[in-house]
């Protein structure tokens, strides 16, 4: 199947032009006109690349990009900026964008950048495949019938792959790497979600509940991720 590109642009005529030209190149295209919809669409469809305008209603492109990167969204993000002076902010590592174009830009230039980014991702994937094939058992944490493969980002219980959302995986890995330690909700939130995450410690509770459903043999009486009264959680293994 052809690659899916999410086009986030609030100016209708530009959005339409972008979508039209990308489809003509054989890509599948989804569109969003504001930041919140963009975030929701990206989470749901996991596009292969995002063309992301900075100035957007609801949530600007920089916030969208940062939020996705925090969630381990790894597809390339190409930002559209209106002014040159925004570039320094965009390409900074903390934002997590891969490339940018300053408006106005030519369609040919945009297509070339998109192709380059998709090709780069293809190379990365092939390299990762090579590593996987070369050392399948490497980098695995084992706790009884539970194993976590950090290279593949794969969790198995009794040999069966457990589907985890990216944040659930990050949380479980964080627990596993701090086995036996009491971890406060605030500490977990800061280390797993990032200090600038907009949310509260209930986010941690919700994800712990989901994780327990997936990795505990009796989620109502958890033996792996135990609650520490007045404190937080402790991973027993
Ligand atoms: Ca705009």
XYZ file of N, CA and C and ligand atoms in Angstrom:
712
model
N 0.844 -1.204 0.000
C 0.000 0.000 0.000
C 0.877 1.252 0.000
N 0.393 2.292 -0.633
C 1.199 3.516 -0.699
C 1.245 4.210 0.663
N 2.207 5.086 0.820
C 2.417 5.747 2.104
C 1.322 6.764 2.404
N 0.996 6.858 3.682
C -0.055 7.772 4.129
C 0.570 9.060 4.650
N 0.132 10.173 4.090
C 0.643 11.477 4.525
C -0.500 12.289 5.143
N -0.238 12.829 6.320
C -1.220 13.693 6.972
C -0.839 15.143 6.701
N -1.748 15.881 6.072
C -1.512 17.289 5.764
C -2.293 18.146 6.756
N -1.561 18.939 7.544
C -2.210 19.791 8.540
C -2.002 21.235 8.134
N -3.067 21.862 7.685
C -2.991 23.239 7.172
C -4.382 23.840 7.307
N -4.446 25.029 7.921
C -5.766 25.624 8.159
C -6.257 26.485 7.002
N -5.381 26.781 6.065
C -5.823 27.591 4.927
C -6.397 26.645 3.874
N -7.723 26.713 3.629
C -8.379 25.697 2.795
C -7.756 25.519 1.422
N -7.420 26.639 0.744
C -6.920 26.503 -0.628
C -5.550 25.810 -0.647
N -4.709 26.133 0.332
C -3.383 25.501 0.385
C -3.509 24.018 0.754
N -4.397 23.740 1.705
C -4.614 22.347 2.106
C -5.055 21.511 0.893
N -5.981 22.098 0.128
C -6.506 21.400 -1.044
C -5.415 21.164 -2.094
N -4.601 22.201 -2.323
C -3.517 22.091 -3.301
C -2.528 21.011 -2.891
N -2.178 21.000 -1.608
C -1.224 20.008 -1.107
C -1.787 18.601 -1.281
N -3.029 18.426 -0.838
C -3.648 17.105 -0.916
C -3.729 16.630 -2.363
N -4.138 17.530 -3.237
C -4.282 17.183 -4.657
C -2.955 16.709 -5.247
N -1.901 17.493 -4.989
C -0.593 17.163 -5.567
C 0.018 15.895 -4.980
N -0.211 15.673 -3.703
C 0.335 14.461 -3.075
C -0.387 13.221 -3.591
N -1.709 13.352 -3.735
C -2.464 12.214 -4.268
C -2.043 11.905 -5.693
N -1.763 12.968 -6.442
C -1.318 12.790 -7.823
C 0.004 12.024 -7.886
N 0.810 12.150 -6.824
C 2.092 11.437 -6.752
C 1.915 9.993 -6.281
N 0.655 9.639 -5.949
C 0.391 8.262 -5.549
C 0.336 8.038 -4.046
N 0.458 9.122 -3.252
C 0.362 8.956 -1.809
C -1.103 8.926 -1.385
N -1.369 8.270 -0.266
C -2.686 8.404 0.345
C -2.623 9.636 1.235
N -3.699 10.421 1.284
C -3.660 11.690 2.017
C -4.837 11.817 2.980
N -4.522 12.266 4.196
C -5.547 12.652 5.156
C -5.283 14.118 5.470
N -6.334 14.866 5.822
C -6.122 16.280 6.121
C -6.686 16.641 7.483
N -6.134 17.707 8.066
C -6.653 18.279 9.301
C -6.462 19.786 9.219
N -7.390 20.542 9.825
C -7.333 22.005 9.723
C -6.992 22.681 11.035
N -6.866 21.912 12.109
C -6.450 22.511 13.373
C -5.597 21.516 14.147
N -4.926 22.023 15.165
C -3.959 21.218 15.898
C -4.542 20.023 16.620
N -5.704 20.234 17.249
C -6.287 19.118 18.005
C -6.680 17.962 17.096
N -7.324 18.301 15.983
C -7.723 17.267 15.031
C -6.481 16.568 14.483
N -5.420 17.347 14.256
C -4.176 16.775 13.734
C -3.629 15.717 14.697
N -3.609 16.062 15.979
C -3.083 15.163 17.000
C -3.907 13.880 17.058
N -5.214 14.065 17.059
C -6.130 12.935 17.146
C -5.981 12.032 15.913
N -5.880 12.649 14.727
C -5.755 11.889 13.486
C -4.423 11.144 13.433
N -3.362 11.801 13.869
C -2.034 11.171 13.845
C -1.994 9.968 14.776
N -2.610 10.098 15.957
C -2.636 8.980 16.912
C -3.411 7.811 16.334
N -4.504 8.127 15.665
C -5.403 7.089 15.168
C -4.835 6.395 13.932
N -4.291 7.166 12.996
C -3.910 6.583 11.703
C -2.418 6.301 11.557
N -1.601 6.824 12.471
C -0.149 6.611 12.403
C 0.391 6.829 10.985
N 0.279 8.048 10.477
C 0.736 8.313 9.099
C 2.243 8.105 8.958
N 2.677 7.904 7.713
C 4.105 7.689 7.447
C 4.877 8.995 7.465
N 4.144 10.109 7.299
C 4.791 11.429 7.324
C 3.706 12.475 7.592
N 4.105 13.557 8.259
C 3.162 14.647 8.499
C 3.728 15.940 7.945
N 2.914 16.644 7.145
C 3.238 18.002 6.730
C 2.452 18.892 7.676
N 3.170 19.677 8.489
C 2.532 20.351 9.618
C 2.780 21.852 9.598
N 1.715 22.602 9.384
C 1.808 24.060 9.426
C 2.009 24.494 10.884
N 2.745 25.586 11.102
C 2.974 26.017 12.493
C 1.786 26.798 13.045
N 1.352 27.799 12.283
C 0.258 28.626 12.784
C -1.078 27.937 12.514
N -1.663 27.410 13.589
C -2.907 26.647 13.457
C -3.855 27.039 14.575
N -5.153 26.924 14.357
C -6.075 27.156 15.473
C -6.052 25.970 16.449
N -6.517 26.211 17.644
C -6.675 25.203 18.717
C -5.355 24.852 19.398
N -4.375 24.421 18.601
C -3.102 23.982 19.167
C -2.114 24.208 18.033
N -1.010 24.936 18.284
C -0.149 25.231 17.135
C 0.729 24.024 16.753
N 1.337 24.127 15.584
C 2.097 23.008 15.032
C 3.247 22.568 15.925
N 3.856 23.519 16.620
C 4.974 23.178 17.506
C 4.492 22.289 18.651
N 3.343 22.641 19.232
C 2.791 21.826 20.319
C 2.391 20.438 19.820
N 1.825 20.405 18.621
C 1.426 19.111 18.036
C 2.660 18.229 17.866
N 3.716 18.821 17.320
C 4.949 18.071 17.068
C 5.552 17.558 18.375
N 5.620 18.439 19.378
C 6.195 18.041 20.659
C 5.383 16.918 21.300
N 4.073 17.055 21.240
C 3.203 16.045 21.856
C 3.404 14.690 21.190
N 3.483 14.672 19.870
C 3.649 13.405 19.156
C 4.997 12.766 19.473
N 6.027 13.573 19.537
C 7.355 13.020 19.836
C 7.403 12.427 21.243
N 6.687 13.055 22.170
C 6.639 12.510 23.531
C 5.984 11.142 23.552
N 5.085 10.936 22.591
C 4.373 9.654 22.530
C 5.122 8.644 21.666
N 6.371 8.908 21.407
C 7.210 8.013 20.594
C 6.721 7.871 19.158
N 6.035 8.897 18.663
C 5.656 8.900 17.249
C 6.937 9.136 16.456
N 7.291 8.199 15.557
C 8.623 8.284 14.965
C 8.639 8.682 13.491
N 7.468 8.817 12.847
C 7.457 9.187 11.431
C 7.982 10.615 11.242
N 8.529 10.892 10.057
C 9.047 12.241 9.811
C 7.953 13.316 9.901
N 8.343 14.475 10.436
C 7.434 15.624 10.495
C 8.113 16.779 9.780
N 7.436 17.276 8.756
C 7.950 18.376 7.955
C 7.112 19.611 8.270
N 7.755 20.631 8.828
C 7.007 21.802 9.269
C 6.926 22.853 8.161
N 5.794 23.558 8.128
C 5.639 24.687 7.218
C 5.671 25.954 8.070
N 6.596 26.841 7.775
C 6.691 28.072 8.559
C 6.379 29.263 7.672
N 5.808 30.289 8.289
C 5.456 31.470 7.528
C 6.643 32.435 7.461
N 7.464 32.409 8.490
C 8.556 33.378 8.548
C 9.875 32.669 8.821
N 10.944 33.272 8.314
C 12.275 32.707 8.514
C 12.650 32.596 9.987
N 12.207 33.582 10.774
C 12.668 33.602 12.174
C 12.097 32.474 13.029
N 11.096 31.793 12.510
C 10.559 30.668 13.269
C 11.449 29.436 13.161
N 12.333 29.442 12.171
C 13.099 28.244 11.844
C 13.933 27.727 12.998
N 14.589 28.665 13.708
C 15.444 28.247 14.826
C 14.680 27.413 15.828
N 13.439 27.808 16.082
C 12.627 27.062 17.044
C 12.254 25.692 16.476
N 11.957 25.675 15.211
C 11.425 24.463 14.585
C 12.435 23.339 14.512
N 13.646 23.674 14.070
C 14.618 22.619 13.852
C 15.316 22.191 15.143
N 15.065 22.934 16.214
C 15.663 22.562 17.487
C 15.240 21.160 17.882
N 16.126 20.480 18.529
C 15.865 19.084 18.900
C 14.662 18.932 19.807
N 14.425 19.934 20.649
C 13.335 19.794 21.613
C 11.964 19.762 20.952
N 11.878 20.281 19.731
C 10.599 20.242 19.011
C 10.436 18.895 18.314
N 11.507 18.412 17.725
C 11.456 17.083 17.144
C 11.043 17.013 15.681
N 10.999 18.165 14.989
C 10.681 18.132 13.561
C 11.910 17.669 12.781
N 11.682 17.111 11.586
C 12.793 16.588 10.797
C 13.253 17.563 9.729
N 12.329 18.394 9.262
C 12.656 19.325 8.188
C 11.616 20.433 8.193
N 11.875 21.480 7.417
C 10.904 22.570 7.353
C 10.967 23.229 5.985
N 9.906 23.910 5.650
C 9.889 24.733 4.442
C 9.269 26.067 4.817
N 9.844 27.142 4.282
C 9.299 28.464 4.548
C 8.329 28.843 3.426
N 7.152 29.312 3.832
C 6.165 29.740 2.835
C 6.597 31.069 2.223
N 6.373 31.323 0.949
C 5.804 30.371 -0.024
C 6.894 29.415 -0.530
N 6.472 28.180 -0.831
C 7.431 27.199 -1.329
C 6.873 26.583 -2.605
N 7.723 25.969 -3.395
C 7.222 25.340 -4.615
C 6.821 23.903 -4.297
N 5.832 23.427 -5.034
C 5.350 22.068 -4.821
C 6.456 21.061 -5.107
N 7.292 21.385 -6.080
C 8.375 20.485 -6.432
C 9.347 20.317 -5.266
N 9.621 21.447 -4.605
C 10.523 21.420 -3.453
C 9.928 20.570 -2.335
N 8.623 20.779 -2.075
C 7.963 20.013 -1.011
C 8.014 18.512 -1.316
N 7.719 18.152 -2.554
C 7.716 16.732 -2.928
C 9.108 16.121 -2.774
N 10.122 16.902 -3.116
C 11.500 16.405 -2.991
C 11.833 16.146 -1.522
N 11.419 17.063 -0.651
C 11.708 16.905 0.786
C 10.969 15.693 1.361
N 9.718 15.530 0.927
C 8.919 14.397 1.401
C 9.571 13.078 0.983
N 9.964 13.023 -0.286
C 10.617 11.803 -0.793
C 11.876 11.500 0.008
N 12.664 12.538 0.275
C 13.925 12.349 1.007
C 13.653 11.814 2.408
N 12.645 12.351 3.068
C 12.326 11.915 4.431
C 11.819 10.473 4.455
N 10.965 10.142 3.493
C 10.428 8.778 3.451
C 11.531 7.776 3.142
N 12.468 8.177 2.296
C 13.585 7.306 1.954
C 14.471 7.089 3.191
N 14.680 8.159 3.932
C 15.493 8.068 5.147
C 14.863 7.091 6.140
N 13.543 7.166 6.279
C 12.844 6.267 7.197
C 12.980 4.817 6.750
N 12.918 4.628 5.433
C 13.042 3.282 4.875
C 14.399 2.686 5.252
N 15.443 3.512 5.142
C 16.798 3.060 5.495
C 16.859 2.712 6.980
N 16.267 3.558 7.809
C 16.255 3.310 9.259
C 15.567 1.985 9.559
N 14.428 1.750 8.905
C 13.683 0.502 9.134
C 14.501 -0.715 8.732
N 15.165 -0.610 7.580
C 15.979 -1.732 7.107
C 17.112 -2.022 8.084
N 17.728 -0.958 8.625
C 18.808 -1.131 9.603
C 18.279 -1.835 10.850
N 17.097 -1.393 11.304
C 16.497 -1.999 12.487
C 16.194 -3.478 12.253
N 15.692 -3.789 11.065
C 15.407 -5.190 10.720
C 16.661 -6.029 10.799
N 17.764 -5.453 10.295
C 19.046 -6.161 10.309
C 19.453 -6.475 11.748
N 19.324 -5.481 12.617
C 19.709 -5.670 14.027
C 18.858 -6.775 14.650
N 17.562 -6.725 14.362
C 16.641 -7.732 14.917
C 17.032 -9.143 14.498
N 17.313 -9.287 13.195
C 17.646 -10.612 12.685
C 18.978 -11.092 13.247
N 19.910 -10.139 13.422
C 21.245 -10.521 13.876
C 21.258 -10.964 15.333
N 20.456 -10.312 16.167
C 20.512 -10.636 17.599
C 19.118 -10.637 18.217
N 18.343 -11.677 17.920
C 16.946 -11.694 18.374
C 16.781 -11.714 19.887
N 17.738 -12.314 20.612
C 17.543 -12.467 22.053
C 18.188 -11.336 22.862
N 18.895 -10.452 22.152
C 19.616 -9.400 22.858
C 18.668 -8.365 23.464
N 19.108 -7.827 24.583
C 18.400 -6.703 25.182
C 16.995 -7.071 25.676
N 16.875 -8.241 26.261
C 15.574 -8.658 26.772
C 15.587 -8.717 28.297
N 14.563 -8.122 28.904
C 14.397 -8.193 30.355
C 13.371 -9.278 30.638
N 13.693 -10.176 31.556
C 12.784 -11.290 31.823
C 12.362 -11.312 33.287
N 11.052 -11.377 33.513
C 10.489 -11.485 34.854
C 9.478 -12.622 34.841
N 9.923 -13.808 35.171
C 9.025 -14.960 35.128
C 8.481 -15.173 33.732
N 7.143 -15.155 33.601
C 6.543 -15.388 32.280
C 6.419 -14.098 31.461
N 6.948 -12.988 32.024
C 6.887 -11.686 31.333
C 8.265 -11.337 30.787
N 8.329 -10.986 29.492
C 9.608 -10.531 28.960
C 9.414 -9.272 28.126
N 10.417 -8.410 28.201
C 10.374 -7.134 27.485
C 11.599 -7.075 26.580
N 11.354 -6.991 25.272
C 12.464 -6.856 24.335
C 12.593 -5.388 23.938
N 13.695 -4.779 24.405
C 13.849 -3.341 24.185
C 14.178 -2.994 22.746
N 14.828 -3.901 22.035
C 15.150 -3.623 20.636
C 13.875 -3.625 19.786
N 13.057 -4.617 20.045
C 11.809 -4.714 19.264
C 10.653 -3.947 19.879
N 10.853 -3.424 21.098
C 9.784 -2.777 21.855
C 8.588 -3.735 21.938
N 8.890 -4.972 22.329
C 7.863 -6.008 22.330
C 7.744 -6.613 23.728
N 6.508 -6.815 24.170
C 6.276 -7.400 25.490
C 5.553 -8.726 25.310
N 6.072 -9.764 25.976
C 5.444 -11.080 25.865
C 5.046 -11.589 27.241
N 3.858 -12.194 27.311
C 3.446 -12.911 28.515
C 3.142 -14.338 28.075
N 3.795 -15.295 28.712
C 3.657 -16.705 28.330
C 3.938 -16.912 26.839
N 4.869 -16.134 26.312
C 5.257 -16.297 24.916
C 4.348 -15.610 23.913
N 3.268 -14.989 24.415
C 2.358 -14.285 23.501
C 2.630 -12.788 23.528
N 2.669 -12.174 22.335
C 2.897 -10.735 22.256
C 1.688 -9.993 22.816
N 1.961 -9.064 23.744
C 0.900 -8.260 24.342
C 0.888 -6.905 23.647
N -0.222 -6.558 22.977
C -0.240 -5.253 22.309
C -0.301 -4.119 23.345
N 0.677 -3.241 23.310
C 0.706 -2.112 24.243
C 0.763 -0.810 23.460
N 0.078 0.209 23.994
C 0.205 1.540 23.400
C 1.603 2.058 23.757
N 2.139 3.000 22.954
C 3.499 3.487 23.216
C 3.710 3.938 24.666
N 2.749 4.656 25.246
C 2.928 5.129 26.618
C 2.878 3.981 27.620
N 2.075 2.970 27.345
C 2.016 1.808 28.232
C 3.367 1.092 28.209
N 3.928 0.972 27.009
C 5.229 0.323 26.888
C 6.294 1.107 27.649
N 6.321 2.416 27.448
C 7.324 3.255 28.117
C 7.198 3.136 29.632
N 5.956 3.114 30.106
C 5.715 3.008 31.540
C 6.194 1.661 32.075
N 5.870 0.587 31.364
C 6.298 -0.744 31.805
C 7.823 -0.852 31.815
N 8.448 -0.316 30.772
C 9.905 -0.361 30.698
C 10.523 0.426 31.855
N 9.934 1.572 32.160
C 10.423 2.390 33.268
C 10.317 1.617 34.584
N 9.181 0.959 34.794
C 9.006 0.122 35.982
C 10.076 -0.970 36.016
N 10.227 -1.649 34.885
C 11.147 -2.791 34.833
C 12.583 -2.370 35.129
N 12.925 -1.166 34.687
C 14.291 -0.679 34.906
C 14.493 -0.170 36.341
N 13.398 -0.046 37.088
C 13.471 0.412 38.487
C 12.806 -0.604 39.406
N 13.019 -1.867 39.089
C 12.390 -2.937 39.850
C 12.702 -2.824 41.346
N 11.648 -2.991 42.150
C 11.818 -2.970 43.600
C 11.869 -1.577 44.215
N 11.863 -0.549 43.382
C 11.917 0.814 43.922
C 10.526 1.405 44.032
N 10.289 2.161 45.116
C 9.024 2.874 45.229
C 9.114 4.092 44.325
N 8.143 4.209 43.402
C 8.159 5.327 42.461
C 6.906 6.175 42.661
N 7.088 7.445 42.958
C 5.913 8.308 43.161
C 5.275 8.614 41.805
N 3.987 8.929 41.851
C 3.274 9.264 40.610
C 3.933 10.447 39.910
N 4.363 11.437 40.696
C 4.956 12.645 40.123
C 6.272 12.301 39.406
N 7.058 11.426 40.052
C 8.339 11.026 39.469
C 8.106 10.269 38.161
N 7.121 9.364 38.191
C 6.796 8.582 36.991
C 6.339 9.513 35.872
N 5.462 10.442 36.238
C 4.907 11.380 35.253
C 6.024 12.179 34.597
N 6.957 12.638 35.449
C 8.057 13.458 34.952
C 8.990 12.661 34.043
N 9.285 11.431 34.440
C 10.265 10.653 33.696
C 9.684 9.964 32.462
N 8.421 9.575 32.523
C 7.842 8.845 31.396
C 7.126 9.783 30.419
N 6.453 10.781 30.972
C 5.678 11.685 30.105
C 6.440 12.984 29.801
N 7.421 13.311 30.616
C 8.153 14.569 30.419
C 7.645 15.652 31.338
N 8.582 16.496 31.799
C 8.242 17.490 32.819
C 7.200 18.485 32.350
N 7.119 18.708 31.024
C 6.181 19.735 30.531
C 4.860 19.126 30.059
N 4.631 17.858 30.439
C 3.382 17.212 30.048
C 2.199 17.918 30.721
N 1.151 18.170 29.908
C -0.023 18.824 30.476
C -0.961 17.727 30.963
N -1.006 17.539 32.240
C -1.844 16.491 32.793
C -1.510 16.337 34.257
N -2.155 15.399 34.945
C -1.810 15.207 36.341
C -1.526 13.738 36.618
N -1.267 13.444 37.895
C -0.806 12.106 38.252
C -1.871 11.039 38.028
N -3.127 11.452 37.809
C -4.150 10.439 37.508
C -3.849 9.741 36.181
N -3.126 10.453 35.294
C -2.695 9.861 34.029
C -1.923 8.571 34.324
N -1.071 8.623 35.358
C -0.269 7.464 35.734
C -1.187 6.332 36.197
N -2.143 6.677 37.065
C -3.071 5.660 37.581
C -3.819 4.959 36.452
N -4.287 5.736 35.507
C -5.048 5.176 34.382
C -4.177 4.204 33.584
N -2.940 4.605 33.308
C -2.053 3.736 32.531
C -1.641 2.494 33.318
N -1.493 2.643 34.626
C -1.171 1.479 35.456
C -2.328 0.483 35.390
N -3.551 1.001 35.455
C -4.731 0.128 35.388
C -4.751 -0.641 34.067
N -4.485 0.076 32.982
C -4.469 -0.579 31.659
C -3.374 -1.639 31.596
N -2.209 -1.281 32.113
C -1.086 -2.231 32.091
C -1.414 -3.487 32.884
N -2.028 -3.278 34.059
C -2.372 -4.437 34.892
C -3.302 -5.378 34.157
N -4.259 -4.797 33.425
C -5.188 -5.643 32.655
C -4.425 -6.533 31.681
N -3.294 -6.045 31.221
C -2.573 -6.756 30.172
C -1.487 -7.690 30.688
N -0.883 -7.365 31.836
C 0.263 -8.188 32.250
C 0.074 -8.934 33.569
N -0.992 -8.597 34.319
C -1.203 -9.287 35.595
C -2.096 -10.508 35.378
N -1.830 -11.600 36.096
C -2.715 -12.759 35.947
C -4.042 -12.497 36.663
N -4.006 -11.669 37.726
C -5.248 -11.238 38.376
C -5.178 -9.725 38.560
N -5.689 -8.968 37.576
C -5.550 -7.501 37.607
C -6.142 -6.857 38.873
N -7.144 -7.518 39.492
C -7.762 -6.944 40.692
C -6.830 -7.091 41.903
N -5.969 -8.098 41.882
C -4.988 -8.289 42.947
C -3.589 -8.325 42.350
N -3.117 -7.160 41.921
C -1.853 -7.125 41.176
C -0.662 -7.609 41.994
N 0.166 -8.418 41.362
C 1.370 -8.928 42.014
C 2.627 -8.309 41.414
N 2.474 -7.743 40.230
C 3.647 -7.174 39.544
C 3.790 -5.688 39.842
N 2.777 -4.910 39.474
C 2.812 -3.476 39.759
C 1.955 -3.264 41.001
N 2.597 -3.121 42.154
C 1.827 -2.982 43.389
C 1.722 -1.519 43.794
N 0.582 -1.201 44.411
C 0.350 0.155 44.884
C 0.994 0.314 46.262
N 1.753 1.383 46.431
C 2.342 1.681 47.728
C 1.500 2.780 48.358
N 0.874 2.477 49.494
C -0.047 3.433 50.111
C 0.600 4.790 50.355
N -0.104 5.841 49.907
C 0.394 7.197 50.112
C 1.656 7.521 49.326
N 2.105 6.577 48.540
C 3.367 6.802 47.841
C 3.229 6.780 46.342
N 3.063 5.632 45.808
C 3.005 5.494 44.363
C 2.938 4.029 43.995
N 3.904 3.588 43.205
C 3.892 2.200 42.749
C 5.281 1.577 42.883
N 5.277 0.244 42.923
C 6.536 -0.478 42.938
C 6.391 -1.695 42.023
N 7.387 -1.904 41.174
C 7.358 -3.043 40.278
C 8.094 -4.184 40.941
N 7.368 -5.293 41.137
C 7.958 -6.436 41.845
C 8.633 -7.428 40.901
N 8.282 -7.311 39.636
C 8.902 -8.220 38.662
C 7.948 -9.275 38.177
Ca -1.695 28.480 9.123
